[in-house]
Amino acid sequence: MPGVFPREHVVLHDGGMRGVRPRSLGGRLGAVLPGCHDVDGVAEAVFAAVGAHVPFAFACLATMDPSSGLIARAFKSRPLAVGDEEFAAAEYGGPDVNQFADIAGRRAPVGVLSVDTDGRPERCRRFRDFLQPHFGFSDELRLVCRARGVSWGALALYRGAGDVPFTAREARELSDVHELLALSLQRVLFAASPPTTGSATGAAVIIVDDRDRVSDMTAAADEQIVDLGGWDGESLPSNVLAVVARARTSGQPATTRVLGRSGRWSSLRAIALDGGPTPTRSVVVTIEEAPRSAVGRMTLAARGLTAREQDVAVMVLKGASTKVIASALHLSPHTVQDHLKAVFRKLGVSSRREMIARLVLDDSRPTRA
């Protein structure tokens, strides 16, 4: 599509061979992603590779907390003039077209706004109130990066005014690589590295007003915010905005976990004030070191363990016998043993002792992202 997409926004050719695609998108990503050692590197590689196959005007790759489904960190192909407050409100507010939670449940976890609205993207609140008036975007393609039934990230592509809409073929091309992207995000988030535990500043508390601005915060909060991604002008990081929006619109406490720049996992818990869901009330956010058990479960999920296999593994880490595990989980001892065999196979160990050593001394050590 020469002449449609600005050269500085997207890669359209390789090595001067305009229009030549030497490999599939999966092959291109498979060649570059193993060399990426953090999420920034993965994002840069994804934007370049995807842009050669599915041109875009703007893109955003995000990691997700697999348990809450909330955005953890967002990486953009270029800076935008406004913060993420309205995005968070739209994504975690009322039902809308092609929200990530909806796409994650599809057999092929992909959605094209122009296709899914029959050519009427204004039927999407997110597009009508945010994407089109603020940025002039004309279409959106969203992909959830899912592996073994767990969502680890998401990719969103946008086209601008005058650009042709995304096609079903382009959606299928991206859908074919969703698991590859998910596994790459898992790898860089949970690769072994020297353990980083504790916080230099301790727990922090932030009060976020009805405009998503900080109205008050404790002394430790600024350092925590920087670790979670940093200020974007006056805007809080996308992970804080996401948990605030979820708490505000649901009327219930919301919790998520985020791997910070320091290599520490933080737990974010948001509680809206005054009770009852409403889009215009303040929210209290507590940021503290994530419990080791919560990080451990994410590590197990990243290793491909099912929810039941995680239950068994956690009880083994607590020293429970097969009989105790069977009673607690309402399983037969034979079924517990079957789960343990699967756990051993996925972790590459042959005994409980090796499994404990692997999980405690190796796999629970996060890397920097």
mmCIF file of C-alpha atoms in Angstrom:
data_model
loop_
_atom_site.group_PDB
_atom_site.id
_atom_site.type_symbol
_atom_site.label_atom_id
_atom_site.label_comp_id
_atom_site.label_asym_id
_atom_site.label_seq_id
_atom_site.Cartn_x
_atom_site.Cartn_y
_atom_site.Cartn_z
ATOM 1 C CA MET A 1 0.000 0.000 0.000
ATOM 2 C CA PRO A 2 2.590 2.583 -1.069
ATOM 3 C CA GLY A 3 1.775 6.169 -0.328
ATOM 4 C CA VAL A 4 -0.875 5.359 2.293
ATOM 5 C CA PHE A 5 1.203 4.968 5.457
ATOM 6 C CA PRO A 6 3.901 7.444 6.532
ATOM 7 C CA ARG A 7 7.376 5.967 6.134
ATOM 8 C CA GLU A 8 8.413 6.967 9.652
ATOM 9 C CA HIS A 9 5.517 5.067 11.206
ATOM 10 C CA VAL A 10 6.023 1.627 9.725
ATOM 11 C CA VAL A 11 8.540 -0.626 8.017
ATOM 12 C CA LEU A 12 7.359 -1.386 4.473
ATOM 13 C CA HIS A 13 10.359 -3.236 3.059
ATOM 14 C CA ASP A 14 13.495 -5.204 3.927
ATOM 15 C CA GLY A 15 17.029 -4.280 2.955
ATOM 16 C CA GLY A 16 15.972 -1.984 0.123
ATOM 17 C CA MET A 17 13.888 -4.699 -1.594
ATOM 18 C CA ARG A 18 10.625 -2.771 -1.684
ATOM 19 C CA GLY A 19 7.526 -4.955 -1.578
ATOM 20 C CA VAL A 20 9.499 -8.181 -1.037
ATOM 21 C CA ARG A 21 8.466 -10.384 1.883
ATOM 22 C CA PRO A 22 11.221 -12.938 2.345
ATOM 23 C CA ARG A 23 9.371 -14.882 5.027
ATOM 24 C CA SER A 24 6.074 -15.221 6.832
ATOM 25 C CA LEU A 25 5.273 -13.056 9.844
ATOM 26 C CA GLY A 26 5.725 -16.101 12.064
ATOM 27 C CA GLY A 27 9.089 -16.835 10.488
ATOM 28 C CA ARG A 28 10.212 -13.240 10.836
ATOM 29 C CA LEU A 29 9.207 -13.089 14.515
ATOM 30 C CA GLY A 30 10.662 -16.514 15.201
ATOM 31 C CA ALA A 31 14.018 -15.290 13.936
ATOM 32 C CA VAL A 32 14.215 -12.121 16.032
ATOM 33 C CA LEU A 33 12.292 -12.723 19.273
ATOM 34 C CA PRO A 34 14.727 -15.284 20.805
ATOM 35 C CA GLY A 35 17.366 -12.548 20.828
ATOM 36 C CA CYS A 36 15.198 -10.161 22.861
ATOM 37 C CA HIS A 37 15.996 -10.018 26.581
ATOM 38 C CA ASP A 38 13.328 -7.644 27.929
ATOM 39 C CA VAL A 39 9.858 -6.427 27.034
ATOM 40 C CA ASP A 40 11.202 -3.227 25.468
ATOM 41 C CA GLY A 41 13.199 -5.357 23.049
ATOM 42 C CA VAL A 42 10.226 -7.589 22.302
ATOM 43 C CA ALA A 43 8.051 -4.548 21.589
ATOM 44 C CA GLU A 44 10.596 -3.016 19.220
ATOM 45 C CA ALA A 45 11.005 -6.308 17.349
ATOM 46 C CA VAL A 46 7.237 -6.845 17.131
ATOM 47 C CA PHE A 47 6.564 -3.353 15.771
ATOM 48 C CA ALA A 48 9.208 -3.793 13.050
ATOM 49 C CA ALA A 49 8.170 -7.315 12.045
ATOM 50 C CA VAL A 50 4.422 -6.731 12.139
ATOM 51 C CA GLY A 51 4.778 -3.438 10.260
ATOM 52 C CA ALA A 52 6.354 -5.267 7.333
ATOM 53 C CA HIS A 53 3.227 -7.441 6.981
ATOM 54 C CA VAL A 54 0.362 -5.403 8.457
ATOM 55 C CA PRO A 55 1.124 -1.665 7.999
ATOM 56 C CA PHE A 56 -0.081 0.654 10.741
ATOM 57 C CA ALA A 57 0.037 4.302 11.784
ATOM 58 C CA PHE A 58 0.387 3.520 15.496
ATOM 59 C CA ALA A 59 0.818 0.392 17.612
ATOM 60 C CA CYS A 60 0.862 -0.563 21.285
ATOM 61 C CA LEU A 61 2.112 -3.819 22.813
ATOM 62 C CA ALA A 62 1.104 -4.478 26.429
ATOM 63 C CA THR A 63 1.846 -7.121 29.003
ATOM 64 C CA MET A 64 -1.060 -8.415 31.098
ATOM 65 C CA ASP A 65 -1.511 -9.843 34.568
ATOM 66 C CA PRO A 66 -2.898 -13.265 33.587
ATOM 67 C CA SER A 67 -5.061 -13.532 36.696
ATOM 68 C CA SER A 68 -6.779 -10.135 36.548
ATOM 69 C CA GLY A 69 -6.625 -9.529 32.801
ATOM 70 C CA LEU A 70 -5.502 -5.949 33.467
ATOM 71 C CA ILE A 71 -2.808 -4.182 31.466
ATOM 72 C CA ALA A 72 0.497 -4.317 33.349
ATOM 73 C CA ARG A 73 2.872 -2.338 31.106
ATOM 74 C CA ALA A 74 2.243 -0.646 27.753
ATOM 75 C CA PHE A 75 4.889 -0.040 25.080
ATOM 76 C CA LYS A 76 4.048 2.341 22.213
ATOM 77 C CA SER A 77 5.465 2.592 18.694
ATOM 78 C CA ARG A 78 5.671 6.376 19.122
ATOM 79 C CA PRO A 79 4.634 8.920 21.768
ATOM 80 C CA LEU A 80 1.070 10.223 21.839
ATOM 81 C CA ALA A 81 0.005 13.707 22.838
ATOM 82 C CA VAL A 82 -2.323 12.596 25.642
ATOM 83 C CA GLY A 83 -2.150 10.135 28.516
ATOM 84 C CA ASP A 84 -3.942 6.833 29.045
ATOM 85 C CA GLU A 85 -6.761 7.965 31.360
ATOM 86 C CA GLU A 86 -9.507 7.786 28.759
ATOM 87 C CA PHE A 87 -8.194 4.524 27.356
ATOM 88 C CA ALA A 88 -8.381 2.907 30.805
ATOM 89 C CA ALA A 89 -11.878 4.283 31.398
ATOM 90 C CA ALA A 90 -13.057 2.948 28.032
ATOM 91 C CA GLU A 91 -11.374 -0.441 28.319
ATOM 92 C CA TYR A 92 -12.478 -1.254 31.869
ATOM 93 C CA GLY A 93 -15.783 0.605 31.893
ATOM 94 C CA GLY A 94 -19.080 -0.727 30.554
ATOM 95 C CA PRO A 95 -19.413 -3.268 27.709
ATOM 96 C CA ASP A 96 -18.015 -2.194 24.354
ATOM 97 C CA VAL A 97 -16.975 -3.675 21.015
ATOM 98 C CA ASN A 98 -13.770 -5.745 20.987
ATOM 99 C CA GLN A 99 -12.636 -5.205 24.556
ATOM 100 C CA PHE A 100 -9.595 -7.325 25.370
ATOM 101 C CA ALA A 101 -11.583 -9.514 27.779
ATOM 102 C CA ASP A 102 -13.984 -10.379 24.955
ATOM 103 C CA ILE A 103 -11.243 -11.064 22.410
ATOM 104 C CA ALA A 104 -9.362 -13.282 24.898
ATOM 105 C CA GLY A 105 -12.283 -15.725 24.933
ATOM 106 C CA ARG A 106 -12.421 -16.206 21.170
ATOM 107 C CA ARG A 107 -11.015 -19.248 19.445
ATOM 108 C CA ALA A 108 -8.891 -16.911 17.344
ATOM 109 C CA PRO A 109 -8.098 -14.077 19.804
ATOM 110 C CA VAL A 110 -8.266 -11.222 17.296
ATOM 111 C CA GLY A 111 -10.732 -8.502 16.375
ATOM 112 C CA VAL A 112 -10.973 -5.845 13.648
ATOM 113 C CA LEU A 113 -13.194 -2.914 14.541
ATOM 114 C CA SER A 114 -14.361 -2.166 10.987
ATOM 115 C CA VAL A 115 -15.171 -5.840 10.391
ATOM 116 C CA ASP A 116 -16.867 -6.487 13.732
ATOM 117 C CA THR A 117 -19.073 -3.375 13.405
ATOM 118 C CA ASP A 118 -20.019 -4.082 9.756
ATOM 119 C CA GLY A 119 -18.161 -0.988 8.616
ATOM 120 C CA ARG A 120 -19.628 1.279 11.312
ATOM 121 C CA PRO A 121 -16.806 1.740 13.861
ATOM 122 C CA GLU A 122 -18.741 4.597 15.482
ATOM 123 C CA ARG A 123 -20.862 1.870 17.126
ATOM 124 C CA CYS A 124 -17.827 1.347 19.403
ATOM 125 C CA ARG A 125 -17.788 3.789 22.320
ATOM 126 C CA ARG A 126 -14.002 3.631 22.524
ATOM 127 C CA PHE A 127 -13.697 4.649 18.878
ATOM 128 C CA ARG A 128 -16.467 7.263 18.907
ATOM 129 C CA ASP A 129 -15.436 9.060 22.104
ATOM 130 C CA PHE A 130 -11.680 8.542 22.179
ATOM 131 C CA LEU A 131 -9.768 7.044 19.246
ATOM 132 C CA GLN A 132 -11.283 9.078 16.422
ATOM 133 C CA PRO A 133 -11.633 12.538 18.036
ATOM 134 C CA HIS A 134 -8.276 12.495 19.852
ATOM 135 C CA PHE A 135 -6.039 10.810 17.282
ATOM 136 C CA GLY A 136 -7.948 10.666 13.993
ATOM 137 C CA PHE A 137 -7.644 6.882 13.877
ATOM 138 C CA SER A 138 -9.955 5.208 11.361
ATOM 139 C CA ASP A 139 -9.654 1.533 12.305
ATOM 140 C CA GLU A 140 -8.302 -0.739 15.023
ATOM 141 C CA LEU A 141 -6.970 -4.314 14.991
ATOM 142 C CA ARG A 142 -6.574 -6.002 18.383
ATOM 143 C CA LEU A 143 -4.830 -9.252 19.268
ATOM 144 C CA VAL A 144 -4.627 -10.995 22.648
ATOM 145 C CA CYS A 145 -1.410 -12.986 23.121
ATOM 146 C CA ARG A 146 -2.579 -16.253 24.647
ATOM 147 C CA ALA A 147 -0.684 -19.452 25.477
ATOM 148 C CA ARG A 148 -2.171 -22.563 27.067
ATOM 149 C CA GLY A 149 -5.389 -20.709 27.770
ATOM 150 C CA VAL A 150 -3.664 -17.847 29.625
ATOM 151 C CA SER A 151 -3.420 -14.258 28.353
ATOM 152 C CA TRP A 152 0.031 -12.709 28.744
ATOM 153 C CA GLY A 153 -0.267 -9.621 26.584
ATOM 154 C CA ALA A 154 -2.080 -7.765 23.837
ATOM 155 C CA LEU A 155 -1.228 -5.955 20.616
ATOM 156 C CA ALA A 156 -3.287 -3.114 19.154
ATOM 157 C CA LEU A 157 -2.717 -1.591 15.706
ATOM 158 C CA TYR A 158 -4.327 1.568 14.339
ATOM 159 C CA ARG A 159 -4.773 3.194 10.946
ATOM 160 C CA GLY A 160 -5.274 6.892 10.363
ATOM 161 C CA ALA A 161 -7.555 9.095 8.328
ATOM 162 C CA GLY A 162 -7.473 8.126 4.646
ATOM 163 C CA ASP A 163 -5.898 4.718 5.301
ATOM 164 C CA VAL A 164 -7.660 1.586 4.085
ATOM 165 C CA PRO A 165 -9.315 -0.504 6.854
ATOM 166 C CA PHE A 166 -7.687 -3.631 8.233
ATOM 167 C CA THR A 167 -8.759 -6.829 6.489
ATOM 168 C CA ALA A 168 -9.800 -10.264 7.699
ATOM 169 C CA ARG A 169 -6.675 -11.658 6.020
ATOM 170 C CA GLU A 170 -4.460 -9.357 8.089
ATOM 171 C CA ALA A 171 -6.332 -10.406 11.218
ATOM 172 C CA ARG A 172 -5.694 -14.076 10.425
ATOM 173 C CA GLU A 173 -2.008 -13.347 9.828
ATOM 174 C CA LEU A 174 -1.719 -11.815 13.291
ATOM 175 C CA SER A 175 -3.838 -14.505 14.909
ATOM 176 C CA ASP A 176 -1.370 -17.116 13.669
ATOM 177 C CA VAL A 177 1.385 -15.605 15.853
ATOM 178 C CA HIS A 178 -0.540 -14.873 19.079
ATOM 179 C CA GLU A 179 0.938 -17.874 20.911
ATOM 180 C CA LEU A 180 4.459 -17.091 19.720
ATOM 181 C CA LEU A 181 4.118 -13.574 21.130
ATOM 182 C CA ALA A 182 2.675 -14.872 24.404
ATOM 183 C CA LEU A 183 5.536 -17.321 24.886
ATOM 184 C CA SER A 184 8.076 -14.589 24.167
ATOM 185 C CA LEU A 185 6.505 -12.329 26.796
ATOM 186 C CA GLN A 186 6.503 -15.212 29.293
ATOM 187 C CA ARG A 187 10.161 -15.865 28.638
ATOM 188 C CA VAL A 188 11.379 -12.308 29.224
ATOM 189 C CA LEU A 189 9.140 -11.824 32.274
ATOM 190 C CA PHE A 190 10.166 -15.029 34.031
ATOM 191 C CA ALA A 191 13.680 -15.800 32.817
ATOM 192 C CA ALA A 192 16.039 -16.643 35.667
ATOM 193 C CA SER A 193 18.101 -13.750 37.014
ATOM 194 C CA PRO A 194 19.498 -12.649 40.364
ATOM 195 C CA PRO A 195 16.506 -12.310 42.697
ATOM 196 C CA THR A 196 15.218 -8.829 43.482
ATOM 197 C CA THR A 197 12.979 -8.756 46.530
ATOM 198 C CA GLY A 198 11.687 -6.119 48.855
ATOM 199 C CA SER A 199 11.230 -2.440 48.198
ATOM 200 C CA ALA A 200 13.565 0.411 48.951
ATOM 201 C CA THR A 201 10.661 2.562 50.079
ATOM 202 C CA GLY A 202 8.027 0.171 51.439
ATOM 203 C CA ALA A 203 4.305 0.325 50.745
ATOM 204 C CA ALA A 204 2.871 3.457 49.129
ATOM 205 C CA VAL A 205 -0.646 4.894 49.068
ATOM 206 C CA ILE A 206 -2.069 7.138 46.332
ATOM 207 C CA ILE A 207 -5.426 8.901 46.192
ATOM 208 C CA VAL A 208 -6.606 9.357 42.607
ATOM 209 C CA ASP A 209 -9.359 11.927 42.003
ATOM 210 C CA ASP A 210 -12.264 11.838 39.544
ATOM 211 C CA ARG A 211 -9.985 13.210 36.781
ATOM 212 C CA ASP A 212 -7.420 10.434 37.334
ATOM 213 C CA ARG A 213 -4.956 12.879 38.859
ATOM 214 C CA VAL A 214 -3.126 12.287 42.151
ATOM 215 C CA SER A 215 -4.738 14.402 44.868
ATOM 216 C CA ASP A 216 -2.517 13.036 47.659
ATOM 217 C CA MET A 217 0.154 10.407 48.158
ATOM 218 C CA THR A 218 2.605 9.118 50.725
ATOM 219 C CA ALA A 219 6.312 9.855 50.573
ATOM 220 C CA ALA A 220 7.105 6.434 49.072
ATOM 221 C CA ALA A 221 4.659 6.791 46.178
ATOM 222 C CA ASP A 222 6.766 8.746 43.706
ATOM 223 C CA GLU A 223 9.532 6.141 43.621
ATOM 224 C CA GLN A 224 6.952 3.374 43.260
ATOM 225 C CA ILE A 225 5.285 5.178 40.338
ATOM 226 C CA VAL A 226 8.629 5.532 38.593
ATOM 227 C CA ASP A 227 9.256 1.807 39.068
ATOM 228 C CA LEU A 228 5.840 0.965 37.603
ATOM 229 C CA GLY A 229 6.610 2.805 34.378
ATOM 230 C CA GLY A 230 6.925 6.434 35.346
ATOM 231 C CA TRP A 231 4.878 9.560 34.855
ATOM 232 C CA ASP A 232 3.640 10.402 31.356
ATOM 233 C CA GLY A 233 3.417 14.155 31.827
ATOM 234 C CA GLU A 234 0.827 14.408 34.604
ATOM 235 C CA SER A 235 -0.568 10.951 33.843
ATOM 236 C CA LEU A 236 -0.059 7.903 36.021
ATOM 237 C CA PRO A 237 1.329 4.689 34.490
ATOM 238 C CA SER A 238 -1.170 2.612 32.506
ATOM 239 C CA ASN A 239 -1.145 -0.190 35.115
ATOM 240 C CA VAL A 240 -2.255 2.184 37.887
ATOM 241 C CA LEU A 241 -4.938 3.719 35.657
ATOM 242 C CA ALA A 242 -6.209 0.239 34.736
ATOM 243 C CA VAL A 243 -6.681 -0.923 38.324
ATOM 244 C CA VAL A 244 -8.285 2.436 39.216
ATOM 245 C CA ALA A 245 -10.765 2.158 36.329
ATOM 246 C CA ARG A 246 -11.656 -1.434 37.246
ATOM 247 C CA ALA A 247 -12.323 -0.506 40.894
ATOM 248 C CA ARG A 248 -14.251 2.637 40.012
ATOM 249 C CA THR A 249 -16.596 1.043 37.469
ATOM 250 C CA SER A 250 -17.119 -2.290 39.251
ATOM 251 C CA GLY A 251 -17.609 -0.876 42.753
ATOM 252 C CA GLN A 252 -15.379 -3.723 44.013
ATOM 253 C CA PRO A 253 -11.721 -3.819 45.077
ATOM 254 C CA ALA A 254 -9.384 -4.524 42.150
ATOM 255 C CA THR A 255 -5.926 -6.089 42.337
ATOM 256 C CA THR A 256 -3.169 -6.684 39.819
ATOM 257 C CA ARG A 257 0.557 -7.539 39.798
ATOM 258 C CA VAL A 258 3.228 -5.698 37.802
ATOM 259 C CA LEU A 259 6.919 -6.357 37.191
ATOM 260 C CA GLY A 260 8.634 -3.007 37.700
ATOM 261 C CA ARG A 261 11.725 -1.532 36.131
ATOM 262 C CA SER A 262 13.699 -2.538 39.234
ATOM 263 C CA GLY A 263 12.917 -6.227 38.730
ATOM 264 C CA ARG A 264 10.553 -6.232 41.745
ATOM 265 C CA TRP A 265 6.998 -7.538 41.435
ATOM 266 C CA SER A 266 4.499 -5.093 42.921
ATOM 267 C CA SER A 267 0.899 -5.662 43.948
ATOM 268 C CA LEU A 268 -1.559 -2.858 43.173
ATOM 269 C CA ARG A 269 -4.869 -2.803 45.065
ATOM 270 C CA ALA A 270 -7.501 -0.152 44.341
ATOM 271 C CA ILE A 271 -10.644 0.626 46.347
ATOM 272 C CA ALA A 272 -13.150 3.265 45.223
ATOM 273 C CA LEU A 273 -14.428 5.650 47.865
ATOM 274 C CA ASP A 274 -18.086 6.242 48.803
ATOM 275 C CA GLY A 275 -19.387 2.875 47.584
ATOM 276 C CA GLY A 276 -21.388 1.978 44.492
ATOM 277 C CA PRO A 277 -20.020 2.004 40.925
ATOM 278 C CA THR A 278 -19.725 5.473 39.390
ATOM 279 C CA PRO A 279 -17.241 6.935 36.898
ATOM 280 C CA THR A 280 -16.673 10.118 38.939
ATOM 281 C CA ARG A 281 -15.288 9.153 42.312
ATOM 282 C CA SER A 282 -11.880 9.023 43.955
ATOM 283 C CA VAL A 283 -9.951 5.799 44.338
ATOM 284 C CA VAL A 284 -7.329 4.770 46.904
ATOM 285 C CA VAL A 285 -4.447 2.706 45.495
ATOM 286 C CA THR A 286 -2.011 0.761 47.662
ATOM 287 C CA ILE A 287 1.286 -0.343 46.081
ATOM 288 C CA GLU A 288 3.456 -2.881 47.872
ATOM 289 C CA GLU A 289 5.692 -5.853 47.229
ATOM 290 C CA ALA A 290 3.701 -8.701 45.662
ATOM 291 C CA PRO A 291 3.344 -11.788 47.852
ATOM 292 C CA ARG A 292 5.754 -14.527 46.845
ATOM 293 C CA SER A 293 2.820 -16.932 46.461
ATOM 294 C CA ALA A 294 1.165 -14.686 43.861
ATOM 295 C CA VAL A 295 4.354 -14.371 41.834
ATOM 296 C CA GLY A 296 4.873 -18.114 42.195
ATOM 297 C CA ARG A 297 1.512 -18.885 40.613
ATOM 298 C CA MET A 298 2.293 -16.646 37.652
ATOM 299 C CA THR A 299 5.624 -18.419 37.288
ATOM 300 C CA LEU A 300 3.848 -21.784 37.278
ATOM 301 C CA ALA A 301 1.396 -20.557 34.653
ATOM 302 C CA ALA A 302 4.304 -19.340 32.547
ATOM 303 C CA ARG A 303 5.704 -22.878 32.703
ATOM 304 C CA GLY A 304 2.465 -24.193 31.215
ATOM 305 C CA LEU A 305 0.877 -25.639 34.354
ATOM 306 C CA THR A 306 -2.911 -25.777 34.374
ATOM 307 C CA ALA A 307 -4.853 -24.250 37.263
ATOM 308 C CA ARG A 308 -5.241 -27.669 38.948
ATOM 309 C CA GLU A 309 -1.563 -28.491 38.424
ATOM 310 C CA GLN A 310 -0.714 -25.159 40.036
ATOM 311 C CA ASP A 311 -2.884 -26.098 43.041
ATOM 312 C CA VAL A 312 -0.973 -29.361 43.430
ATOM 313 C CA ALA A 313 2.438 -27.698 42.986
ATOM 314 C CA VAL A 314 1.668 -25.001 45.572
ATOM 315 C CA MET A 315 0.688 -27.639 48.127
ATOM 316 C CA VAL A 316 3.874 -29.583 47.412
ATOM 317 C CA LEU A 317 5.836 -26.400 48.109
ATOM 318 C CA LYS A 318 4.036 -26.234 51.456
ATOM 319 C CA GLY A 319 5.220 -29.755 52.243
ATOM 320 C CA ALA A 320 1.856 -31.514 51.886
ATOM 321 C CA SER A 321 1.770 -35.267 51.281
ATOM 322 C CA THR A 322 -0.185 -36.904 48.458
ATOM 323 C CA LYS A 323 -2.906 -37.897 50.926
ATOM 324 C CA VAL A 324 -3.244 -34.344 52.282
ATOM 325 C CA ILE A 325 -3.296 -32.873 48.763
ATOM 326 C CA ALA A 326 -5.973 -35.356 47.678
ATOM 327 C CA SER A 327 -8.168 -34.494 50.661
ATOM 328 C CA ALA A 328 -7.732 -30.732 50.325
ATOM 329 C CA LEU A 329 -8.417 -30.654 46.575
ATOM 330 C CA HIS A 330 -11.116 -33.383 46.640
ATOM 331 C CA LEU A 331 -9.112 -35.627 44.331
ATOM 332 C CA SER A 332 -8.096 -39.259 44.473
ATOM 333 C CA PRO A 333 -4.453 -40.005 45.334
ATOM 334 C CA HIS A 334 -4.100 -41.527 41.857
ATOM 335 C CA THR A 335 -5.252 -38.252 40.242
ATOM 336 C CA VAL A 336 -2.814 -36.275 42.397
ATOM 337 C CA GLN A 337 0.011 -38.492 41.172
ATOM 338 C CA ASP A 338 -1.086 -37.953 37.572
ATOM 339 C CA HIS A 339 -0.985 -34.196 38.116
ATOM 340 C CA LEU A 340 2.450 -34.459 39.711
ATOM 341 C CA LYS A 341 3.766 -36.406 36.716
ATOM 342 C CA ALA A 342 2.523 -33.635 34.446
ATOM 343 C CA VAL A 343 4.108 -30.989 36.681
ATOM 344 C CA PHE A 344 7.445 -32.839 36.716
ATOM 345 C CA ARG A 345 7.388 -33.166 32.927
ATOM 346 C CA LYS A 346 6.657 -29.474 32.354
ATOM 347 C CA LEU A 347 9.302 -28.340 34.829
ATOM 348 C CA GLY A 348 11.901 -30.815 33.599
ATOM 349 C CA VAL A 349 12.375 -32.519 36.978
ATOM 350 C CA SER A 350 11.879 -36.058 38.279
ATOM 351 C CA SER A 351 11.075 -35.638 41.987
ATOM 352 C CA ARG A 352 9.439 -33.371 44.539
ATOM 353 C CA ARG A 353 12.847 -32.342 45.842
ATOM 354 C CA GLU A 354 14.017 -31.284 42.368
ATOM 355 C CA MET A 355 10.723 -29.475 41.796
ATOM 356 C CA ILE A 356 11.069 -27.461 45.006
ATOM 357 C CA ALA A 357 14.672 -26.578 44.174
ATOM 358 C CA ARG A 358 13.681 -25.503 40.674
ATOM 359 C CA LEU A 359 10.782 -23.314 41.776
ATOM 360 C CA VAL A 360 12.317 -21.790 44.885
ATOM 361 C CA LEU A 361 15.861 -21.279 43.624
ATOM 362 C CA ASP A 362 15.294 -20.640 39.934
ATOM 363 C CA ASP A 363 11.900 -20.034 38.359
ATOM 364 C CA SER A 364 10.537 -17.623 40.938
ATOM 365 C CA ARG A 365 13.268 -15.161 40.098
ATOM 366 C CA PRO A 366 11.872 -12.516 37.767
ATOM 367 C CA THR A 367 13.975 -10.579 35.313
ATOM 368 C CA ARG A 368 13.905 -6.901 34.551
ATOM 369 C CA ALA A 369 11.339 -5.751 32.015
#
